[in-house]
PDB file of C-alpha atoms and ligand atoms in Angstrom:
ATOM      1  CA  MET A   1     -24.119 -24.560 -23.721  1.00  0.00           C
ATOM      2  CA  GLU A   2     -25.855 -21.490 -22.396  1.00  0.00           C
ATOM      3  CA  VAL A   3     -23.310 -18.953 -21.127  1.00  0.00           C
ATOM      4  CA  LYS A   4     -24.915 -16.931 -18.322  1.00  0.00           C
ATOM      5  CA  THR A   5     -22.113 -14.561 -17.365  1.00  0.00           C
ATOM      6  CA  VAL A   6     -21.261 -12.876 -20.659  1.00  0.00           C
ATOM      7  CA  LYS A   7     -23.558 -10.091 -21.886  1.00  0.00           C
ATOM      8  CA  PRO A   8     -22.133  -7.853 -24.610  1.00  0.00           C
ATOM      9  CA  SER A   9     -21.803  -4.202 -23.583  1.00  0.00           C
ATOM     10  CA  ALA A  10     -19.518  -1.239 -24.182  1.00  0.00           C
ATOM     11  CA  ARG A  11     -18.378  -1.441 -20.546  1.00  0.00           C
ATOM     12  CA  LEU A  12     -17.456  -5.132 -20.847  1.00  0.00           C
ATOM     13  CA  GLN A  13     -15.511  -4.455 -24.022  1.00  0.00           C
ATOM     14  CA  LYS A  14     -13.570  -1.606 -22.441  1.00  0.00           C
ATOM     15  CA  LEU A  15     -12.768  -3.619 -19.296  1.00  0.00           C
ATOM     16  CA  PHE A  16     -11.744  -6.712 -21.219  1.00  0.00           C
ATOM     17  CA  ASP A  17      -9.525  -4.722 -23.598  1.00  0.00           C
ATOM     18  CA  ASN A  18      -7.788  -3.088 -20.633  1.00  0.00           C
ATOM     19  CA  LEU A  19      -7.434  -6.341 -18.686  1.00  0.00           C
ATOM     20  CA  LEU A  20      -5.810  -8.038 -21.674  1.00  0.00           C
ATOM     21  CA  ALA A  21      -3.483  -5.104 -22.246  1.00  0.00           C
ATOM     22  CA  GLN A  22      -2.391  -5.195 -18.581  1.00  0.00           C
ATOM     23  CA  LEU A  23      -1.934  -8.982 -18.505  1.00  0.00           C
ATOM     24  CA  ARG A  24       0.078  -8.915 -21.741  1.00  0.00           C
ATOM     25  CA  GLN A  25       2.259  -6.156 -20.318  1.00  0.00           C
ATOM     26  CA  PHE A  26       2.701  -8.250 -17.135  1.00  0.00           C
ATOM     27  CA  ILE A  27       3.956 -11.141 -19.300  1.00  0.00           C
ATOM     28  CA  ARG A  28       6.445  -8.853 -21.075  1.00  0.00           C
ATOM     29  CA  ASP A  29       7.578  -7.098 -17.873  1.00  0.00           C
ATOM     30  CA  ASN A  30       8.241 -10.391 -16.095  1.00  0.00           C
ATOM     31  CA  GLN A  31       9.488 -12.346 -19.135  1.00  0.00           C
ATOM     32  CA  ILE A  32       6.977 -15.134 -18.374  1.00  0.00           C
ATOM     33  CA  ASN A  33       8.103 -18.362 -20.037  1.00  0.00           C
ATOM     34  CA  HIS A  34       5.924 -21.176 -21.370  1.00  0.00           C
ATOM     35  CA  ASP A  35       6.287 -23.416 -18.278  1.00  0.00           C
ATOM     36  CA  GLU A  36       5.237 -20.554 -16.036  1.00  0.00           C
ATOM     37  CA  TYR A  37       2.265 -19.807 -18.265  1.00  0.00           C
ATOM     38  CA  ARG A  38       1.113 -23.452 -18.210  1.00  0.00           C
ATOM     39  CA  SER A  39       1.559 -23.702 -14.465  1.00  0.00           C
ATOM     40  CA  ALA A  40      -0.468 -20.525 -13.900  1.00  0.00           C
ATOM     41  CA  VAL A  41      -3.325 -22.032 -15.935  1.00  0.00           C
ATOM     42  CA  ALA A  42      -2.963 -25.315 -14.009  1.00  0.00           C
ATOM     43  CA  PHE A  43      -3.165 -23.388 -10.725  1.00  0.00           C
ATOM     44  CA  LEU A  44      -6.450 -21.801 -11.795  1.00  0.00           C
ATOM     45  CA  LEU A  45      -7.797 -25.201 -12.882  1.00  0.00           C
ATOM     46  CA  GLU A  46      -6.765 -26.737  -9.557  1.00  0.00           C
ATOM     47  CA  THR A  47      -8.334 -23.857  -7.648  1.00  0.00           C
ATOM     48  CA  ALA A  48     -11.629 -24.133  -9.547  1.00  0.00           C
ATOM     49  CA  ALA A  49     -11.698 -27.932  -9.198  1.00  0.00           C
ATOM     50  CA  SER A  50     -11.144 -27.677  -5.429  1.00  0.00           C
ATOM     51  CA  GLY A  51     -14.078 -25.278  -5.064  1.00  0.00           C
ATOM     52  CA  GLU A  52     -11.802 -22.453  -3.880  1.00  0.00           C
ATOM     53  CA  LEU A  53     -12.150 -19.993  -6.762  1.00  0.00           C
ATOM     54  CA  THR A  54     -14.453 -17.733  -4.742  1.00  0.00           C
ATOM     55  CA  LEU A  55     -12.219 -18.011  -1.669  1.00  0.00           C
ATOM     56  CA  LEU A  56      -9.091 -17.153  -3.667  1.00  0.00           C
ATOM     57  CA  SER A  57     -10.764 -14.187  -5.384  1.00  0.00           C
ATOM     58  CA  ASP A  58     -12.232 -12.816  -2.163  1.00  0.00           C
ATOM     59  CA  VAL A  59      -8.949 -13.188  -0.291  1.00  0.00           C
ATOM     60  CA  LEU A  60      -6.888 -11.449  -2.975  1.00  0.00           C
ATOM     61  CA  LEU A  61      -9.199  -8.903  -4.618  1.00  0.00           C
ATOM     62  CA  GLU A  62     -12.502  -8.227  -2.839  1.00  0.00           C
ATOM     63  CA  ALA A  63     -11.151  -5.608  -0.397  1.00  0.00           C
ATOM     64  CA  THR A  64      -9.941  -3.500  -3.320  1.00  0.00           C
ATOM     65  CA  VAL A  65     -13.365  -3.752  -4.959  1.00  0.00           C
ATOM     66  CA  ASP A  66     -14.903  -2.632  -1.647  1.00  0.00           C
ATOM     67  CA  GLN A  67     -12.550   0.376  -1.470  1.00  0.00           C
ATOM     68  CA  VAL A  68     -13.521   1.484  -4.966  1.00  0.00           C
ATOM     69  CA  ASP A  69     -17.219   0.708  -4.542  1.00  0.00           C
ATOM     70  CA  SER A  70     -17.562   2.582  -1.230  1.00  0.00           C
ATOM     71  CA  MET A  71     -15.946   5.854  -2.372  1.00  0.00           C
ATOM     72  CA  GLY A  72     -18.196   8.766  -1.467  1.00  0.00           C
ATOM     73  CA  ARG A  73     -20.560   6.540   0.498  1.00  0.00           C
ATOM     74  CA  VAL A  74     -21.994   7.970   3.718  1.00  0.00           C
ATOM     75  CA  GLY A  75     -22.801   6.098   6.937  1.00  0.00           C
ATOM     76  CA  THR A  76     -21.035   3.145   8.531  1.00  0.00           C
ATOM     77  CA  ALA A  77     -17.831   1.972   6.840  1.00  0.00           C
ATOM     78  CA  THR A  78     -18.327  -1.043   4.578  1.00  0.00           C
ATOM     79  CA  SER A  79     -16.213  -4.174   4.402  1.00  0.00           C
ATOM     80  CA  VAL A  80     -16.126  -7.245   2.186  1.00  0.00           C
ATOM     81  CA  GLU A  81     -18.857  -9.905   2.123  1.00  0.00           C
ATOM     82  CA  GLY A  82     -16.377 -12.743   1.757  1.00  0.00           C
ATOM     83  CA  PRO A  83     -17.065 -16.299   0.588  1.00  0.00           C
ATOM     84  CA  PHE A  84     -19.167 -17.570   3.505  1.00  0.00           C
ATOM     85  CA  TYR A  85     -22.431 -15.630   3.302  1.00  0.00           C
ATOM     86  CA  LEU A  86     -25.582 -17.724   2.923  1.00  0.00           C
ATOM     87  CA  PRO A  87     -28.951 -16.215   1.983  1.00  0.00           C
ATOM     88  CA  ASP A  88     -32.211 -17.341   3.600  1.00  0.00           C
ATOM     89  CA  SER A  89     -30.935 -17.850   7.145  1.00  0.00           C
ATOM     90  CA  PRO A  90     -33.536 -18.134   9.953  1.00  0.00           C
ATOM     91  CA  MET A  91     -35.606 -14.999  10.673  1.00  0.00           C
ATOM     92  CA  LEU A  92     -35.512 -13.923  14.327  1.00  0.00           C
ATOM     93  CA  THR A  93     -36.746 -10.903  16.262  1.00  0.00           C
ATOM     94  CA  SER A  94     -34.568  -8.826  18.605  1.00  0.00           C
ATOM     95  CA  PRO A  95     -33.686  -9.753  21.337  1.00  0.00           C
ATOM     96  CA  ALA A  96     -32.404 -12.920  19.650  1.00  0.00           C
ATOM     97  CA  VAL A  97     -30.045 -15.811  20.304  1.00  0.00           C
ATOM     98  CA  LEU A  98     -28.306 -17.080  17.159  1.00  0.00           C
ATOM     99  CA  PRO A  99     -28.858 -20.727  16.163  1.00  0.00           C
ATOM    100  CA  HIS A 100     -26.228 -22.791  17.977  1.00  0.00           C
ATOM    101  CA  ARG A 101     -25.269 -26.310  18.987  1.00  0.00           C
ATOM    102  CA  ALA A 102     -26.129 -27.762  22.412  1.00  0.00           C
ATOM    103  CA  ASN A 103     -22.483 -27.490  23.435  1.00  0.00           C
ATOM    104  CA  GLU A 104     -21.505 -24.396  21.419  1.00  0.00           C
ATOM    105  CA  PRO A 105     -17.875 -23.756  22.430  1.00  0.00           C
ATOM    106  CA  GLY A 106     -16.384 -20.473  23.636  1.00  0.00           C
ATOM    107  CA  GLU A 107     -17.489 -17.329  25.418  1.00  0.00           C
ATOM    108  CA  LYS A 108     -20.987 -15.951  25.083  1.00  0.00           C
ATOM    109  CA  LEU A 109     -21.138 -12.591  23.319  1.00  0.00           C
ATOM    110  CA  PHE A 110     -23.887 -10.012  23.723  1.00  0.00           C
ATOM    111  CA  LEU A 111     -24.040  -7.635  20.728  1.00  0.00           C
ATOM    112  CA  SER A 112     -26.253  -4.580  20.907  1.00  0.00           C
ATOM    113  CA  GLY A 113     -26.801  -1.197  19.298  1.00  0.00           C
ATOM    114  CA  THR A 114     -29.009   0.590  16.827  1.00  0.00           C
ATOM    115  CA  VAL A 115     -29.657   0.932  13.107  1.00  0.00           C
ATOM    116  CA  LYS A 116     -30.317   4.523  12.002  1.00  0.00           C
ATOM    117  CA  ALA A 117     -30.519   6.813   8.978  1.00  0.00           C
ATOM    118  CA  PRO A 118     -27.789   9.444   8.507  1.00  0.00           C
ATOM    119  CA  ASP A 119     -30.172  12.069   9.996  1.00  0.00           C
ATOM    120  CA  GLY A 120     -30.598   9.959  13.148  1.00  0.00           C
ATOM    121  CA  THR A 121     -34.020   8.508  12.330  1.00  0.00           C
ATOM    122  CA  PRO A 122     -34.260   5.015  13.844  1.00  0.00           C
ATOM    123  CA  LEU A 123     -34.851   2.323  11.202  1.00  0.00           C
ATOM    124  CA  ALA A 124     -37.598   0.311  12.864  1.00  0.00           C
ATOM    125  CA  GLY A 125     -37.513  -3.352  11.883  1.00  0.00           C
ATOM    126  CA  ALA A 126     -34.208  -3.094   9.970  1.00  0.00           C
ATOM    127  CA  ILE A 127     -32.962  -6.572   9.069  1.00  0.00           C
ATOM    128  CA  ILE A 128     -29.572  -7.490  10.534  1.00  0.00           C
ATOM    129  CA  ASP A 129     -28.287 -10.472   8.556  1.00  0.00           C
ATOM    130  CA  ILE A 130     -25.399 -11.786  10.669  1.00  0.00           C
ATOM    131  CA  TRP A 131     -22.894 -14.623  10.133  1.00  0.00           C
ATOM    132  CA  GLN A 132     -19.604 -15.562  11.724  1.00  0.00           C
ATOM    133  CA  ALA A 133     -17.070 -18.265  12.498  1.00  0.00           C
ATOM    134  CA  ASP A 134     -17.462 -20.186  15.751  1.00  0.00           C
ATOM    135  CA  ALA A 135     -14.988 -20.166  18.654  1.00  0.00           C
ATOM    136  CA  GLU A 136     -12.839 -22.674  16.739  1.00  0.00           C
ATOM    137  CA  GLY A 137     -12.652 -20.499  13.614  1.00  0.00           C
ATOM    138  CA  ASN A 138     -15.143 -22.541  11.558  1.00  0.00           C
ATOM    139  CA  TYR A 139     -18.100 -21.357   9.440  1.00  0.00           C
ATOM    140  CA  SER A 140     -21.237 -23.499   9.358  1.00  0.00           C
ATOM    141  CA  HIS A 141     -21.990 -25.167   5.980  1.00  0.00           C
ATOM    142  CA  PHE A 142     -18.367 -24.568   4.881  1.00  0.00           C
ATOM    143  CA  ASN A 143     -16.010 -25.790   7.615  1.00  0.00           C
ATOM    144  CA  VAL A 144     -18.705 -27.565   9.655  1.00  0.00           C
ATOM    145  CA  PRO A 145     -21.170 -29.870   7.841  1.00  0.00           C
ATOM    146  CA  ALA A 146     -24.600 -28.254   7.458  1.00  0.00           C
ATOM    147  CA  ALA A 147     -26.279 -31.465   8.577  1.00  0.00           C
ATOM    148  CA  ASP A 148     -24.615 -31.228  12.001  1.00  0.00           C
ATOM    149  CA  ALA A 149     -25.818 -27.681  12.663  1.00  0.00           C
ATOM    150  CA  PRO A 150     -27.926 -25.956   9.996  1.00  0.00           C
ATOM    151  CA  PHE A 151     -27.312 -22.184   9.870  1.00  0.00           C
ATOM    152  CA  ASN A 152     -25.149 -22.384  12.978  1.00  0.00           C
ATOM    153  CA  LEU A 153     -24.345 -18.807  14.144  1.00  0.00           C
ATOM    154  CA  ARG A 154     -26.314 -17.325  11.234  1.00  0.00           C
ATOM    155  CA  ALA A 155     -29.628 -15.452  11.279  1.00  0.00           C
ATOM    156  CA  ARG A 156     -31.611 -12.477  10.027  1.00  0.00           C
ATOM    157  CA  VAL A 157     -32.605 -10.510  13.120  1.00  0.00           C
ATOM    158  CA  SER A 158     -35.143  -7.708  12.873  1.00  0.00           C
ATOM    159  CA  ALA A 159     -34.431  -4.603  14.974  1.00  0.00           C
ATOM    160  CA  ASP A 160     -37.199  -3.314  17.265  1.00  0.00           C
ATOM    161  CA  ARG A 161     -39.404  -0.232  16.782  1.00  0.00           C
ATOM    162  CA  SER A 162     -36.603   2.101  17.894  1.00  0.00           C
ATOM    163  CA  GLY A 163     -34.106   0.500  15.516  1.00  0.00           C
ATOM    164  CA  ALA A 164     -32.377  -1.207  18.447  1.00  0.00           C
ATOM    165  CA  TYR A 165     -31.026  -4.748  18.379  1.00  0.00           C
ATOM    166  CA  GLU A 166     -29.724  -7.246  20.917  1.00  0.00           C
ATOM    167  CA  ILE A 167     -28.126 -10.434  19.631  1.00  0.00           C
ATOM    168  CA  GLN A 168     -26.612 -13.144  21.790  1.00  0.00           C
ATOM    169  CA  THR A 169     -23.961 -15.231  20.097  1.00  0.00           C
ATOM    170  CA  TRP A 170     -20.500 -16.659  20.790  1.00  0.00           C
ATOM    171  CA  LEU A 171     -17.165 -14.857  20.383  1.00  0.00           C
ATOM    172  CA  PRO A 172     -15.624 -15.910  17.038  1.00  0.00           C
ATOM    173  CA  ALA A 173     -11.993 -17.001  16.867  1.00  0.00           C
ATOM    174  CA  ALA A 174      -9.532 -15.604  14.336  1.00  0.00           C
ATOM    175  CA  TYR A 175     -10.013 -17.310  10.962  1.00  0.00           C
ATOM    176  CA  GLN A 176      -7.313 -19.253   9.183  1.00  0.00           C
ATOM    177  CA  ILE A 177      -7.632 -19.702   5.405  1.00  0.00           C
ATOM    178  CA  PRO A 178      -7.688 -23.490   4.740  1.00  0.00           C
ATOM    179  CA  LYS A 179      -4.071 -24.663   4.521  1.00  0.00           C
ATOM    180  CA  ASP A 180      -4.660 -27.801   2.469  1.00  0.00           C
ATOM    181  CA  GLY A 181      -5.981 -26.238  -0.733  1.00  0.00           C
ATOM    182  CA  PRO A 182      -4.573 -24.078  -3.556  1.00  0.00           C
ATOM    183  CA  THR A 183      -5.374 -20.791  -1.747  1.00  0.00           C
ATOM    184  CA  GLY A 184      -3.369 -21.840   1.313  1.00  0.00           C
ATOM    185  CA  ALA A 185      -0.588 -23.151  -0.921  1.00  0.00           C
ATOM    186  CA  ILE A 186      -0.129 -19.924  -2.896  1.00  0.00           C
ATOM    187  CA  LEU A 187      -0.175 -17.845   0.314  1.00  0.00           C
ATOM    188  CA  LYS A 188       2.442 -20.074   1.908  1.00  0.00           C
ATOM    189  CA  ALA A 189       4.617 -20.225  -1.202  1.00  0.00           C
ATOM    190  CA  THR A 190       4.691 -16.426  -1.424  1.00  0.00           C
ATOM    191  CA  GLY A 191       5.417 -15.676   2.238  1.00  0.00           C
ATOM    192  CA  ARG A 192       1.919 -14.605   3.322  1.00  0.00           C
ATOM    193  CA  HIS A 193       0.306 -15.781   6.539  1.00  0.00           C
ATOM    194  CA  PRO A 194      -3.218 -17.251   6.248  1.00  0.00           C
ATOM    195  CA  TRP A 195      -4.967 -15.372   9.083  1.00  0.00           C
ATOM    196  CA  ARG A 196      -7.921 -13.018   9.348  1.00  0.00           C
ATOM    197  CA  PRO A 197      -8.515 -11.304  12.702  1.00  0.00           C
ATOM    198  CA  ALA A 198     -11.658 -12.435  14.562  1.00  0.00           C
ATOM    199  CA  HIS A 199     -14.686 -10.763  12.988  1.00  0.00           C
ATOM    200  CA  VAL A 200     -18.473 -10.828  12.742  1.00  0.00           C
ATOM    201  CA  HIS A 201     -20.163 -10.252   9.353  1.00  0.00           C
ATOM    202  CA  PHE A 202     -23.262  -8.116   8.776  1.00  0.00           C
ATOM    203  CA  ARG A 203     -25.593  -7.272   5.910  1.00  0.00           C
ATOM    204  CA  ILE A 204     -28.025  -4.668   7.182  1.00  0.00           C
ATOM    205  CA  SER A 205     -31.023  -3.615   5.131  1.00  0.00           C
ATOM    206  CA  HIS A 206     -34.127  -1.467   5.255  1.00  0.00           C
ATOM    207  CA  PRO A 207     -36.539  -0.412   2.478  1.00  0.00           C
ATOM    208  CA  GLY A 208     -35.427   2.870   0.868  1.00  0.00           C
ATOM    209  CA  PHE A 209     -31.856   2.498   2.160  1.00  0.00           C
ATOM    210  CA  SER A 210     -28.687   1.096   0.684  1.00  0.00           C
ATOM    211  CA  THR A 211     -27.775  -2.304   2.128  1.00  0.00           C
ATOM    212  CA  LEU A 212     -24.705  -2.132   4.365  1.00  0.00           C
ATOM    213  CA  THR A 213     -22.260  -5.027   4.033  1.00  0.00           C
ATOM    214  CA  THR A 214     -19.640  -4.824   6.751  1.00  0.00           C
ATOM    215  CA  GLN A 215     -17.733  -6.598   9.516  1.00  0.00           C
ATOM    216  CA  LEU A 216     -16.851  -5.789  13.115  1.00  0.00           C
ATOM    217  CA  PHE A 217     -13.356  -6.713  14.236  1.00  0.00           C
ATOM    218  CA  VAL A 218     -12.273  -7.708  17.741  1.00  0.00           C
ATOM    219  CA  ALA A 219      -9.868  -5.067  19.090  1.00  0.00           C
ATOM    220  CA  GLY A 220      -6.585  -6.524  20.305  1.00  0.00           C
ATOM    221  CA  ASP A 221      -6.676  -9.497  17.930  1.00  0.00           C
ATOM    222  CA  PRO A 222      -3.079 -10.439  16.990  1.00  0.00           C
ATOM    223  CA  TRP A 223      -3.908 -10.246  13.246  1.00  0.00           C
ATOM    224  CA  ILE A 224      -5.749  -6.906  13.357  1.00  0.00           C
ATOM    225  CA  ASP A 225      -2.930  -5.079  11.528  1.00  0.00           C
ATOM    226  CA  SER A 226      -2.132  -7.825   9.029  1.00  0.00           C
ATOM    227  CA  ASP A 227      -5.468  -9.294   7.840  1.00  0.00           C
ATOM    228  CA  VAL A 228      -4.588 -11.522   4.857  1.00  0.00           C
ATOM    229  CA  VAL A 229      -7.702 -10.152   3.117  1.00  0.00           C
ATOM    230  CA  GLY A 230      -6.823  -6.512   3.927  1.00  0.00           C
ATOM    231  CA  ALA A 231     -10.415  -5.743   4.936  1.00  0.00           C
ATOM    232  CA  VAL A 232      -9.937  -4.119   8.369  1.00  0.00           C
ATOM    233  CA  LYS A 233     -10.991  -0.470   8.657  1.00  0.00           C
ATOM    234  CA  GLN A 234     -10.241   1.546  11.789  1.00  0.00           C
ATOM    235  CA  PRO A 235     -13.890   2.506  12.587  1.00  0.00           C
ATOM    236  CA  LEU A 236     -14.906  -1.180  12.484  1.00  0.00           C
ATOM    237  CA  ILE A 237     -12.504  -2.236  15.275  1.00  0.00           C
ATOM    238  CA  VAL A 238     -14.579  -2.675  18.411  1.00  0.00           C
ATOM    239  CA  ASN A 239     -13.882  -3.418  22.059  1.00  0.00           C
ATOM    240  CA  PHE A 240     -15.438  -6.826  22.711  1.00  0.00           C
ATOM    241  CA  GLU A 241     -15.297  -6.251  26.451  1.00  0.00           C
ATOM    242  CA  ARG A 242     -14.579  -9.328  28.574  1.00  0.00           C
ATOM    243  CA  HIS A 243     -16.543  -9.512  31.821  1.00  0.00           C
ATOM    244  CA  THR A 244     -15.024 -11.621  34.584  1.00  0.00           C
ATOM    245  CA  ASP A 245     -16.664 -10.192  37.706  1.00  0.00           C
ATOM    246  CA  PRO A 246     -18.541 -13.085  39.430  1.00  0.00           C
ATOM    247  CA  ALA A 247     -21.451 -10.798  40.387  1.00  0.00           C
ATOM    248  CA  GLU A 248     -21.882  -9.631  36.768  1.00  0.00           C
ATOM    249  CA  ILE A 249     -21.647 -13.208  35.510  1.00  0.00           C
ATOM    250  CA  LYS A 250     -24.296 -14.319  37.981  1.00  0.00           C
ATOM    251  CA  ALA A 251     -26.555 -11.373  37.106  1.00  0.00           C
ATOM    252  CA  ARG A 252     -26.633 -12.646  33.485  1.00  0.00           C
ATOM    253  CA  GLY A 253     -27.496 -16.136  34.682  1.00  0.00           C
ATOM    254  CA  LEU A 254     -24.112 -17.417  33.447  1.00  0.00           C
ATOM    255  CA  ASP A 255     -21.256 -19.337  35.063  1.00  0.00           C
ATOM    256  CA  GLN A 256     -18.391 -18.249  32.769  1.00  0.00           C
ATOM    257  CA  PRO A 257     -16.821 -14.944  31.713  1.00  0.00           C
ATOM    258  CA  PHE A 258     -18.688 -13.337  28.802  1.00  0.00           C
ATOM    259  CA  ARG A 259     -18.257 -10.541  26.241  1.00  0.00           C
ATOM    260  CA  THR A 260     -20.256  -7.478  25.289  1.00  0.00           C
ATOM    261  CA  ALA A 261     -19.899  -5.217  22.259  1.00  0.00           C
ATOM    262  CA  ARG A 262     -21.969  -2.244  21.121  1.00  0.00           C
ATOM    263  CA  TYR A 263     -22.239  -0.798  17.633  1.00  0.00           C
ATOM    264  CA  ASP A 264     -24.556   1.762  16.089  1.00  0.00           C
ATOM    265  CA  PHE A 265     -24.957   1.243  12.327  1.00  0.00           C
ATOM    266  CA  ILE A 266     -25.888   4.017   9.889  1.00  0.00           C
ATOM    267  CA  LEU A 267     -27.368   3.160   6.483  1.00  0.00           C
ATOM    268  CA  PRO A 268     -27.180   5.657   3.608  1.00  0.00           C
ATOM    269  CA  THR A 269     -30.441   6.453   1.850  1.00  0.00           C
ATOM    270  CA  ALA A 270     -30.844   4.804  -1.553  1.00  0.00           C
ATOM    271  CA  GLU A 271     -30.748   8.280  -3.179  1.00  0.00           C
ATOM    272  CA  ALA A 272     -27.470   9.245  -1.461  1.00  0.00           C
ATOM    273  CA  ARG A 273     -25.983   6.092  -2.926  1.00  0.00           C
ATOM    274  CA  LYS A 274     -27.127   6.900  -6.443  1.00  0.00           C
ATOM    275  CA  ALA A 275     -25.821  10.473  -6.274  1.00  0.00           C
ATOM    276  CA  ALA A 276     -22.370   9.399  -5.019  1.00  0.00           C
TER     277      ALA A 276
HETATM  278  C1  MBD B 301     -13.319 -15.062   5.597  1.00  0.00           C
HETATM  279  O1  MBD B 301     -13.869 -15.440   6.778  1.00  0.00           O
HETATM  280  C2  MBD B 301     -13.666 -13.848   5.114  1.00  0.00           C
HETATM  281  O2  MBD B 301     -14.528 -13.114   5.831  1.00  0.00           O
HETATM  282  C3  MBD B 301     -13.128 -13.383   3.902  1.00  0.00           C
HETATM  283  C4  MBD B 301     -13.500 -12.026   3.391  1.00  0.00           C
HETATM  284  C5  MBD B 301     -12.260 -14.192   3.184  1.00  0.00           C
HETATM  285  C6  MBD B 301     -11.922 -15.422   3.675  1.00  0.00           C
HETATM  286  C7  MBD B 301     -12.437 -15.862   4.874  1.00  0.00           C
HETATM  287 FE1   FE B 302     -15.324 -14.093   7.492  1.00  0.00          FE
END
């Protein structure tokens, strides 16, 4: 068998030595018995077999990695990528409407803003890779079969010459970690709720700049202060303004209340990243 993930290095040796030391100390500190040890291994086996190992890891640990990894970084605050990113989504040009189903549920959402360098230079043609849950809290290809709606609410949108973007999508609902699998079970068994506040994911890139992985969170969401993943950062909480005025609705050619949100993203230069 060819093992792809293990490459000998001094760094790996140091990390593995320290991890083992900490786990062994955990066993001593908590007087872990043999049944508990076997059931911990069985939990990991069950999690891997159910396809939730990435979900479990991202829920429990990725926000801490993001905190460490973003220390000293300039520009827009980062947040975790999470388990539901897909590469190679459709390429669109701003102004864009995200791929959607004929009867896409929920309120339409108009996102707009700019992508700029830290010195204010617009990043013409920056790629805004966007993905999100739908209005029922489901991600395409994961919670909704890909065959029903390929790349639903996912796209790579290029900003215009002034670094501006306009993306029409649908307001995501809060996301509940699947309750039926091992991740949901361990959360429930240890008194944790399974909710993430409603959010939209972004990976924003431009040649010569460090890619920005982040999320925008819907202000006022009931889970905004208790995200199970712990990935909310104050500057990423945005007013997704609800518009109910009939004249405004009509002016957009709509017949239902809609949302707007604005955000200006700043990407650090690749050099700034290296120096940090
Ligand atoms: C999500 O939607 C998410 O963004 C993360 C980080 C973890 C679980 C579900
Ligand atoms: Fe998410």
